[in-house]
Coordinates of C-alpha atoms and ligand atoms in Angstrom, one line a residue:
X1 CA 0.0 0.0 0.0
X2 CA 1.4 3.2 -0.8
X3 CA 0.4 7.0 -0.4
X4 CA 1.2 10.7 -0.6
X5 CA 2.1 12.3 2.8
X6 CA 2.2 16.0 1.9
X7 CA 4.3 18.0 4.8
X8 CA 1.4 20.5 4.8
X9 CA -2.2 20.9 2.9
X10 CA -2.6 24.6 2.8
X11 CA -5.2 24.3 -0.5
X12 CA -7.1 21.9 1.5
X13 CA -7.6 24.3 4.6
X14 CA -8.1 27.4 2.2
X15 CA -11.0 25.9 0.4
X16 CA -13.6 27.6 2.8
X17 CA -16.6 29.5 1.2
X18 CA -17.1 31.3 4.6
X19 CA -13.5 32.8 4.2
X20 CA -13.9 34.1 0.7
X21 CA -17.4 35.2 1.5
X22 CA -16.0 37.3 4.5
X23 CA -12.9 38.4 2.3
X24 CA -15.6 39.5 -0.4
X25 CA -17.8 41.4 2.0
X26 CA -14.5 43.5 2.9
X27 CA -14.0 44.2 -0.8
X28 CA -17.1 46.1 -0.4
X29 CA -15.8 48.0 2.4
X30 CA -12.3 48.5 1.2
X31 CA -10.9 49.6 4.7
X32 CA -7.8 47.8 3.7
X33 CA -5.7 49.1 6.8
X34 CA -6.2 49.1 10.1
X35 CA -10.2 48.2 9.5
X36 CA -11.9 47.2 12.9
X37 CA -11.0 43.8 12.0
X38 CA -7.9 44.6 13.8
X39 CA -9.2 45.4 16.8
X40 CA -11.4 42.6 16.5
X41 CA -8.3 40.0 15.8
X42 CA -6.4 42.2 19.1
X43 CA -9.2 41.8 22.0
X44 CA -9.5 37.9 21.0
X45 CA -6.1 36.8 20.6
X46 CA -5.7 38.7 24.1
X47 CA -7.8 36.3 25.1
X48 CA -6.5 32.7 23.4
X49 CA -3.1 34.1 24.8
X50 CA -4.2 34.8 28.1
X51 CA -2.7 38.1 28.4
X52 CA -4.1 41.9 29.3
X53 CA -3.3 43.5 25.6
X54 CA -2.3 41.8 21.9
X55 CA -1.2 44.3 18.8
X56 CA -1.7 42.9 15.1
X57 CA 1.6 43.6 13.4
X58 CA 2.9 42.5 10.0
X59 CA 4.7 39.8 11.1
X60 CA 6.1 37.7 13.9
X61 CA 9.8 39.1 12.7
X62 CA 8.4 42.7 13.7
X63 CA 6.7 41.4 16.7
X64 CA 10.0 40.6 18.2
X65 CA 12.0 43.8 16.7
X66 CA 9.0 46.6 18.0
X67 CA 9.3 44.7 21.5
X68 CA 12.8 45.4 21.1
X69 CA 12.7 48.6 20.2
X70 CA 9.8 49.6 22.8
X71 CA 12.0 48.3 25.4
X72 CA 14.9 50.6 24.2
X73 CA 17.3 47.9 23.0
X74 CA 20.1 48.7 20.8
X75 CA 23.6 49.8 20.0
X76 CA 25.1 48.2 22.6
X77 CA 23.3 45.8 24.2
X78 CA 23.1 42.2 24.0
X79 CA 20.7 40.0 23.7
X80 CA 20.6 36.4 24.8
X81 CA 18.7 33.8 22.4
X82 CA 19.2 30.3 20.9
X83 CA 21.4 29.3 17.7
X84 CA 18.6 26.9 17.3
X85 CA 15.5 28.7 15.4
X86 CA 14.6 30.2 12.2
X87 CA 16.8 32.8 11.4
X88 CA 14.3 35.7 12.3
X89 CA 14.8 35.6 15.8
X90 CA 18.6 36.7 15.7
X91 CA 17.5 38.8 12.3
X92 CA 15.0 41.2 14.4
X93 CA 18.0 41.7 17.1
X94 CA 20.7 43.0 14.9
X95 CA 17.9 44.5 12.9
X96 CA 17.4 46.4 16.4
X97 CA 21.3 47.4 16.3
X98 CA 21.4 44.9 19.3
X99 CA 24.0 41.8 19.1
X100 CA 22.4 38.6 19.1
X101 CA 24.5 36.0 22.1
X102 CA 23.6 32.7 21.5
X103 CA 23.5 30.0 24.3
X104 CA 23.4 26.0 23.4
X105 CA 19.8 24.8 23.3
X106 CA 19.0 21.1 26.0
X107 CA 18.2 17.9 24.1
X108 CA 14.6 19.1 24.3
X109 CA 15.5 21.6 21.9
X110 CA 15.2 24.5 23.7
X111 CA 17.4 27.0 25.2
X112 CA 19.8 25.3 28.0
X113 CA 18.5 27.3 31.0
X114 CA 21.5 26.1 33.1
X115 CA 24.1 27.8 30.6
X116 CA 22.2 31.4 30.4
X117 CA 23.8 33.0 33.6
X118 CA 27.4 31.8 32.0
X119 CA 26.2 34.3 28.5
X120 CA 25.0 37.1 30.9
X121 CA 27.6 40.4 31.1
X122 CA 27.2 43.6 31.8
X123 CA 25.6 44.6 28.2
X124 CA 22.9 42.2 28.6
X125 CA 19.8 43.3 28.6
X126 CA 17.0 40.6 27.0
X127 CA 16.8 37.1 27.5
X128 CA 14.9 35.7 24.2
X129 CA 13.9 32.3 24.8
X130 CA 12.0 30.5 21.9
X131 CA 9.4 28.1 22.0
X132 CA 10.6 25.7 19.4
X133 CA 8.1 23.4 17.9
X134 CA 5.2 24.2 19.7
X135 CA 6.9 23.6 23.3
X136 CA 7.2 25.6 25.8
X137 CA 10.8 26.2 27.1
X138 CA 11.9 26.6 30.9
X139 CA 10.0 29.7 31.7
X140 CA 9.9 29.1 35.2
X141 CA 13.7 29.2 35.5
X142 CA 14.6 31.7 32.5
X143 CA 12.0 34.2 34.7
X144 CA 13.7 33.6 37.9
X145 CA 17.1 34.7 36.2
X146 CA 15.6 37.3 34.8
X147 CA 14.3 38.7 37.8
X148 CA 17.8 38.2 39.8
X149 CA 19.1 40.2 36.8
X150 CA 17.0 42.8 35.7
X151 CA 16.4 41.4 32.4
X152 CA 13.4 41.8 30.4
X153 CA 12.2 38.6 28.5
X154 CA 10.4 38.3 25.0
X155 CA 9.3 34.9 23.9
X156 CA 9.3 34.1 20.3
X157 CA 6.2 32.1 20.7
X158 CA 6.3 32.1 16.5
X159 CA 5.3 28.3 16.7
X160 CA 3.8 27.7 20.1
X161 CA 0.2 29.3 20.2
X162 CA -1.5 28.4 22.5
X163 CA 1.3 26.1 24.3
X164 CA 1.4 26.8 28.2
X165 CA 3.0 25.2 31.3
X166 CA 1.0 24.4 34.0
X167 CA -1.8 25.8 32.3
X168 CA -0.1 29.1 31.3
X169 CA 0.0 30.2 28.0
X170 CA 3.1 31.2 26.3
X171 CA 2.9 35.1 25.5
X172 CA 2.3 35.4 29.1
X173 CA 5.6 34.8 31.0
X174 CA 8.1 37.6 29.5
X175 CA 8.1 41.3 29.1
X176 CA 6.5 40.5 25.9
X177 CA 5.4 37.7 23.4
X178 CA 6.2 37.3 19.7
X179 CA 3.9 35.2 17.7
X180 CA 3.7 34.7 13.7
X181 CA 0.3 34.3 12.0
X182 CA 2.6 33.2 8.9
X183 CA 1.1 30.7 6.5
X184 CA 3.1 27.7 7.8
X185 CA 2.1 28.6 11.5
X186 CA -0.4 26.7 13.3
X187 CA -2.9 29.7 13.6
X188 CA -2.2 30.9 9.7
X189 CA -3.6 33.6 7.4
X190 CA -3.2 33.8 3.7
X191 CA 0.1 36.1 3.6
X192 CA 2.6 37.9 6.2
X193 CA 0.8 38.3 9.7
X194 CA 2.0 38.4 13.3
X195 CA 0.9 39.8 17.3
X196 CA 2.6 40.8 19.9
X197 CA 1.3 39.9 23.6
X198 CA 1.7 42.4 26.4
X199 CA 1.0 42.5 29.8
X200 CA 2.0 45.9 30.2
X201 CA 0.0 49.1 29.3
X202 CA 2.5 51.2 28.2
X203 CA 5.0 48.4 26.4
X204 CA 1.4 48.5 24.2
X205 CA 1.0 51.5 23.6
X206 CA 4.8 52.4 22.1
X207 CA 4.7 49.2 20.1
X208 CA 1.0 50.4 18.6
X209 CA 2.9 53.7 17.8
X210 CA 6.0 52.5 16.7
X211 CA 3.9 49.9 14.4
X212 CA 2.0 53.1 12.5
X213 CA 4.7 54.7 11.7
X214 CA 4.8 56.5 15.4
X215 CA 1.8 58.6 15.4
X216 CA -0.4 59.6 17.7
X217 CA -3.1 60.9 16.0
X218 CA -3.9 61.3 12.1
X219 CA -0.8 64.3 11.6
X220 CA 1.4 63.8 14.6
X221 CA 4.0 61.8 15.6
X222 CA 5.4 61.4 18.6
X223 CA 8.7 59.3 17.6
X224 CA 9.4 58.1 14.0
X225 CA 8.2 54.7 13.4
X226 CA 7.5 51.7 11.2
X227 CA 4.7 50.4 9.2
X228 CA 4.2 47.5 11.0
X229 CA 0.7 46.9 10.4
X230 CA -1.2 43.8 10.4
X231 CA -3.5 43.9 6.9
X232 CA -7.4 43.9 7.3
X233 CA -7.8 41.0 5.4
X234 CA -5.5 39.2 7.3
X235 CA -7.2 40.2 10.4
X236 CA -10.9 38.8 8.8
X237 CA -8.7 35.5 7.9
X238 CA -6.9 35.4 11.5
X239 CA -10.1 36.2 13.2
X240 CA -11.7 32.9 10.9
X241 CA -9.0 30.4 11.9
X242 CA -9.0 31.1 15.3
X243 CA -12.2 29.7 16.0
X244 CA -10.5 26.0 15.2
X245 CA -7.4 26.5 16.6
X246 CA -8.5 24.5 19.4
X247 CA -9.5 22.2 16.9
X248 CA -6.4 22.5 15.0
X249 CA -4.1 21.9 18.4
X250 CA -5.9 18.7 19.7
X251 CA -5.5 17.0 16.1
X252 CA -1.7 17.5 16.4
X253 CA -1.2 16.4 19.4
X254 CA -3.4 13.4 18.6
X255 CA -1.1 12.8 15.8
X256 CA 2.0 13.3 17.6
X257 CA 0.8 10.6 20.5
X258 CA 0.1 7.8 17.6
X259 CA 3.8 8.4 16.1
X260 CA 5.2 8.2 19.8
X261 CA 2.9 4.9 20.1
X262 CA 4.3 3.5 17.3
X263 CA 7.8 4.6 17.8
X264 CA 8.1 3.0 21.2
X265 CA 10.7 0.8 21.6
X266 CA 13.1 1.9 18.5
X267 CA 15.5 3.6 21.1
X268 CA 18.3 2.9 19.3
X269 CA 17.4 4.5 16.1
X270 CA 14.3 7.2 16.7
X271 CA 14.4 10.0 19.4
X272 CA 11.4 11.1 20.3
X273 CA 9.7 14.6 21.1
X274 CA 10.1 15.5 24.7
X275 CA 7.4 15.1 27.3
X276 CA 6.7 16.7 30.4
X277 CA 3.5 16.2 32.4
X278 CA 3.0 19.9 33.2
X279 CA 3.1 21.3 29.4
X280 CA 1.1 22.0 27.0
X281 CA 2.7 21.1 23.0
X282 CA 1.0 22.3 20.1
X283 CA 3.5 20.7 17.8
X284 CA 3.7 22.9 15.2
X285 CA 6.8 20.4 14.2
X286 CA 6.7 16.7 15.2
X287 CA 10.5 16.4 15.5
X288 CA 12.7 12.8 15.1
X289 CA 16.7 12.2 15.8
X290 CA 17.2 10.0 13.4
X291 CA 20.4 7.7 12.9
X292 CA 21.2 8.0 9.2
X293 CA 18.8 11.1 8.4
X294 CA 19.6 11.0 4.6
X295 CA 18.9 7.7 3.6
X296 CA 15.8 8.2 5.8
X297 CA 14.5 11.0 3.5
X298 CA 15.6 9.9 0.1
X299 CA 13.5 6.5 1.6
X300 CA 10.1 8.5 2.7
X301 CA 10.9 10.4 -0.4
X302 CA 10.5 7.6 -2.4
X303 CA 7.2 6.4 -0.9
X304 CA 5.5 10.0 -1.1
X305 CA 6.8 11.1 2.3
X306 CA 7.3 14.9 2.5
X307 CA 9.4 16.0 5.5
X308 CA 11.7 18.9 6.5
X309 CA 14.3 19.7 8.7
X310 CA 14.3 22.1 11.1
X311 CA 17.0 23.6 10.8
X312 CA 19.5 22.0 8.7
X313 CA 22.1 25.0 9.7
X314 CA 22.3 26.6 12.9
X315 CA 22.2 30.4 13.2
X316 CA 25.5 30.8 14.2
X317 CA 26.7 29.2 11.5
X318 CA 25.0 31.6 9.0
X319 CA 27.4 33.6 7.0
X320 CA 26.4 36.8 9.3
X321 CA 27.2 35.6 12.3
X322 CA 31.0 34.2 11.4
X323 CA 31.5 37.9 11.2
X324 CA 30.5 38.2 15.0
X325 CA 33.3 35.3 16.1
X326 CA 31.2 32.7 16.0
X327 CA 32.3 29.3 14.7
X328 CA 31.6 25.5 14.4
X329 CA 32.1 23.8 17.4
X330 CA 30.9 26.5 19.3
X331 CA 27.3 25.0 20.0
X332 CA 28.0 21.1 20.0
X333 CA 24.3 20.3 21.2
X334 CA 22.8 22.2 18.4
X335 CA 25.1 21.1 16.0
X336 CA 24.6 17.5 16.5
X337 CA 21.1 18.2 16.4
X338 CA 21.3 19.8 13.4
X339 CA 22.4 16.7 11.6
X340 CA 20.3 14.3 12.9
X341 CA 16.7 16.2 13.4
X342 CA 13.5 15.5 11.1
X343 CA 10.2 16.8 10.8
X344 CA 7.5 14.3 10.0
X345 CA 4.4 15.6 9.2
X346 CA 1.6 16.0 11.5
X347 CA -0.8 18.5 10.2
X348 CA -4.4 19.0 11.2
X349 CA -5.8 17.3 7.4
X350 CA -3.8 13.7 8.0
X351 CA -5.8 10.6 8.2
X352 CA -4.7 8.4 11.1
X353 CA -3.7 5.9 8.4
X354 CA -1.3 8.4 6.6
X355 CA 0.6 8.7 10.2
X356 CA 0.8 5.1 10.3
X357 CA 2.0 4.7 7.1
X358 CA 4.7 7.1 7.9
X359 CA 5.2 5.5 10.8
X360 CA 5.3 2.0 9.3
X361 CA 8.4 3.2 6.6
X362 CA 10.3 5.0 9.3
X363 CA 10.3 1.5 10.9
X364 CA 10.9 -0.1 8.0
X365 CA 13.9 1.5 6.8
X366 CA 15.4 0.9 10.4
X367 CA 14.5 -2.8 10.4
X368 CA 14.2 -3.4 6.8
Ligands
PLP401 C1 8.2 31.8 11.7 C2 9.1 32.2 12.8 C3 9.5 33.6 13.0 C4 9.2 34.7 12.0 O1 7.8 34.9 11.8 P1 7.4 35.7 10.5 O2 5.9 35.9 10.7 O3 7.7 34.8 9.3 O4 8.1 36.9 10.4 C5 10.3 33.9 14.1 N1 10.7 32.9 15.0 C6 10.3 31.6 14.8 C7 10.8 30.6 15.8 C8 9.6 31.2 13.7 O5 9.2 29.9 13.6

C-alpha cells in the first residue's frame, strides 16, 4: 500500500466558502488598513493568549524587533537567544542594532537554562527564549534569572500558540510575546501576519505607535516609526481560523501521541519529542533524531513522504554571524542536532492511516 504524505495541505484548509465570502464582504468595504478587523483579531487573541493587551503587526519578525525597540534595546546591548531557530529571531535583534548572544539549546531543543547566567555580562539586557516546535521552554527558571538580573524577557512564541505550562500560556511569561500568524504557522492567514502579547499598558501602547509609523493621531507623531501593520484581510482570515485553533491543536497532538505509540521501543534508532507532564505542546513540528537522516529521507521520499528539517544550519553558522566570532564547534548540542533532526508531518488534514504509514516506513527503513 502506498500513499502521498504531503508535509502540509494549505489548498485543503483554504478551500472555505465562509472565508472568501467574508474576504468578499470587505471588498465592499475596502478599509484595507487598520479596519476594525484589527481590533477585533487584538481583543481575541488577548484572550487565546491569556494576556491583558495583543497588537496585530505585519509579522512575527516585527513582533520581536518593536518589542525590542519599545524596550529601548540597541547599539550596545546584547541580547541572549538560541542558535537553534529560524533565522528571524537573531535577524529582528541585529535588525534592532542589538548583538544577538547565543547559548546551546538542551536535548529538548530549547534554550539550555542552566548555561544562560554563563552568557549574561554587563551589556545584557534581554533574554529571548524560543518556543521551538510548539513547546514551551523553561520559563519558570529563564524568569527567575531574569528577575535576579534585571532582564526583560520576549518569547518568540512564533510556533507555540496556544502552548502553556501548568496551564499558562506562552505570550504570558516575559516582558512581551512574539507570535507569527505566517502561512506555515499553526494559527495561519493567507500572507505575512504576526501579534505581539503584552501585559504591560504602556510596552502596548509604544509598540502600537511604533507599528504606525509612530503617530499619535492622524498628523502627529510622537517618535518616528514603522509600518508594521497587520493587513485587514488578514485580520478577517486570522479572526476565521482562530475559532478552530482549538481544533487544530488537539488533532496534532493526537497525531504526535500515535507516532510516539508506534515509535516505542526503537530507542536505538528514533528519538522522540520531549514530554513533560506539566506542558502543553502544540506541535507545530513533530521532531525525530534519526540515525542516518539522509537515507531516511531519500527512503520516505521515495514512498511519497514529504518532511523537512528544522534547521538543517544553525544560526550561528549563518554567514552573518562568522562575522560576529562565531564558529563550528561552538554549539555542540545544536550542532549535533542539526544533523540528525527531522520533521514528520503532522498537520491537522492527515488521516490516522497516513501517520501510520509514515510510521510503518520510518520503521521499515530501520528494520528493513
Ligand atoms: C516563523 C518564525 C519567526 C518569524 O515569523 P514571521 O511571521 O515569518 O516573520 C520567528 N521565529 C520563529 C521561531 C519562527 O518559527
Amino acid at each position: 500500500m502506498s500513499m502521498t504524505v504531503k508535509y502540509l495541505d494549505l489548498p485543503r484548509q483554504f478551500q472555505d466558502e465562509e472565508l472568501f465570502r467574508l474576504i468578499r464582504s470587505q471588498f465592499e468595504r475596502c478599509q484595507f488598513v487598520m479596519g476594525p478587523e484589527v481590533e477585533e483579531f487584538e481583543a481575541r487573541f488577548a484572550v487565546l493568549c491569556g494576556v491583558p493587551h495583543a497588537l496585530g503587526l505585519n509579522s512575527g519578525t516585527d513582533a520581536i524587533f518593536l518589542a525590542l525597540k519599545a524596550l529601548g534595546i540597541g547599539q550596545g546591548d546584547e541580547v541572549i537567544t538560541v542558535p537553534n531557530s529560524f533565522v528571524a529571531t537573531a535577524g529582528a535583534i541585529v535588525a534592532a542594532g542589538a548583538k544577538p548572544v547565543f547559548v546551546d539549546v538542551a536535548a529538548d531543543y530549547n534554550m539550555d537554562v542552566t548555561l544562560i547566567e554563563g552568557a549574561i555580562t554587563p551589556q545584557t539586557k534581554v533574554l529571548l527564549p524560543v518556543h521551538l516546535t510548539g513547546n514551551p521552554a523553561d520559563m519558570t527558571v529563564i524568569m527567575e534569572i531574569a528577575r535576579e538580573h534585571k532582564l526583560f524577557v520576549i518569547e518568540d512564541a512564533a510556533q507555540a500558540v496556544t502552548a502553556a505550562i501548568d496551564g499558562k500560556r506562552v505570550g504570558s511569561f516575559g516582558d512581551a510575546g512574539a507570535f507569527s500568524l505566517h502561512p506555515l504557522k499553526n494559527l495561519n492567514v493567507s500572507g505575512d501576519g504576526g501579534a505581539l502579547t503584552t501585559g504591560s499598558a504602556d510596552l502596548c501602547e509604544k509598540v502600537r505607535m511604533l507599528r504606525n509609523h509612530g503617530l499619535k493621531n492622524r498628523d502627529e507623531i510622537g517618535f518616528f516609526g514603522y509600518n508594521s501593520r497587520l493587513d485587514t484581510i488578514q485580520a478577517i482570515v486570522a479572526n476565521h481560523v482562530m475559532k478552530n485553533v482549538d481544533a487544530v491543536t488537539k488533532t496534532r497532538q493526537k497525531n504526535a501521541a500515535i507516532y510516539d505509540e508506534e515509535f516505542a521501543g526503537m530507542e536505538d534508532h528514533v528519538v522522540l519529542p520531549p514530554r513533560r507532564a506539566d506542558v502543553k505542546q502544540v506541535f507545530h513540528t513533530y521532531i525525530i533524531r534519526a540515525k542516518n537522516r539522509p537515507a531516511l529521507i531519500e527512503h520516505l521520499a521515495a514512498r511519497g513522504i514529504e518532511t523537512k528539517v528544522h534547521y538543517p544550519m544553525p544560526i550561528h553558522l549563518q554567514r552573518p554571524c562568522l562575522q560576529l566570532g562565531y564558529k563550528p564547534g561552538d554549539f555542540p548540542e545544536c550542532e549535533r542536532q542539526s544533523a540528525e533532526i527531522l520533521s514528520l508531518p503532522v498537520h491537522q488534514h492527515l488521516e490516522e492511516k497516513q501517520i501510520h504509514y509514515v510510521a510503518k516506513e520510518v520503521k521499515g527503513f530501520y528494520n528493513g
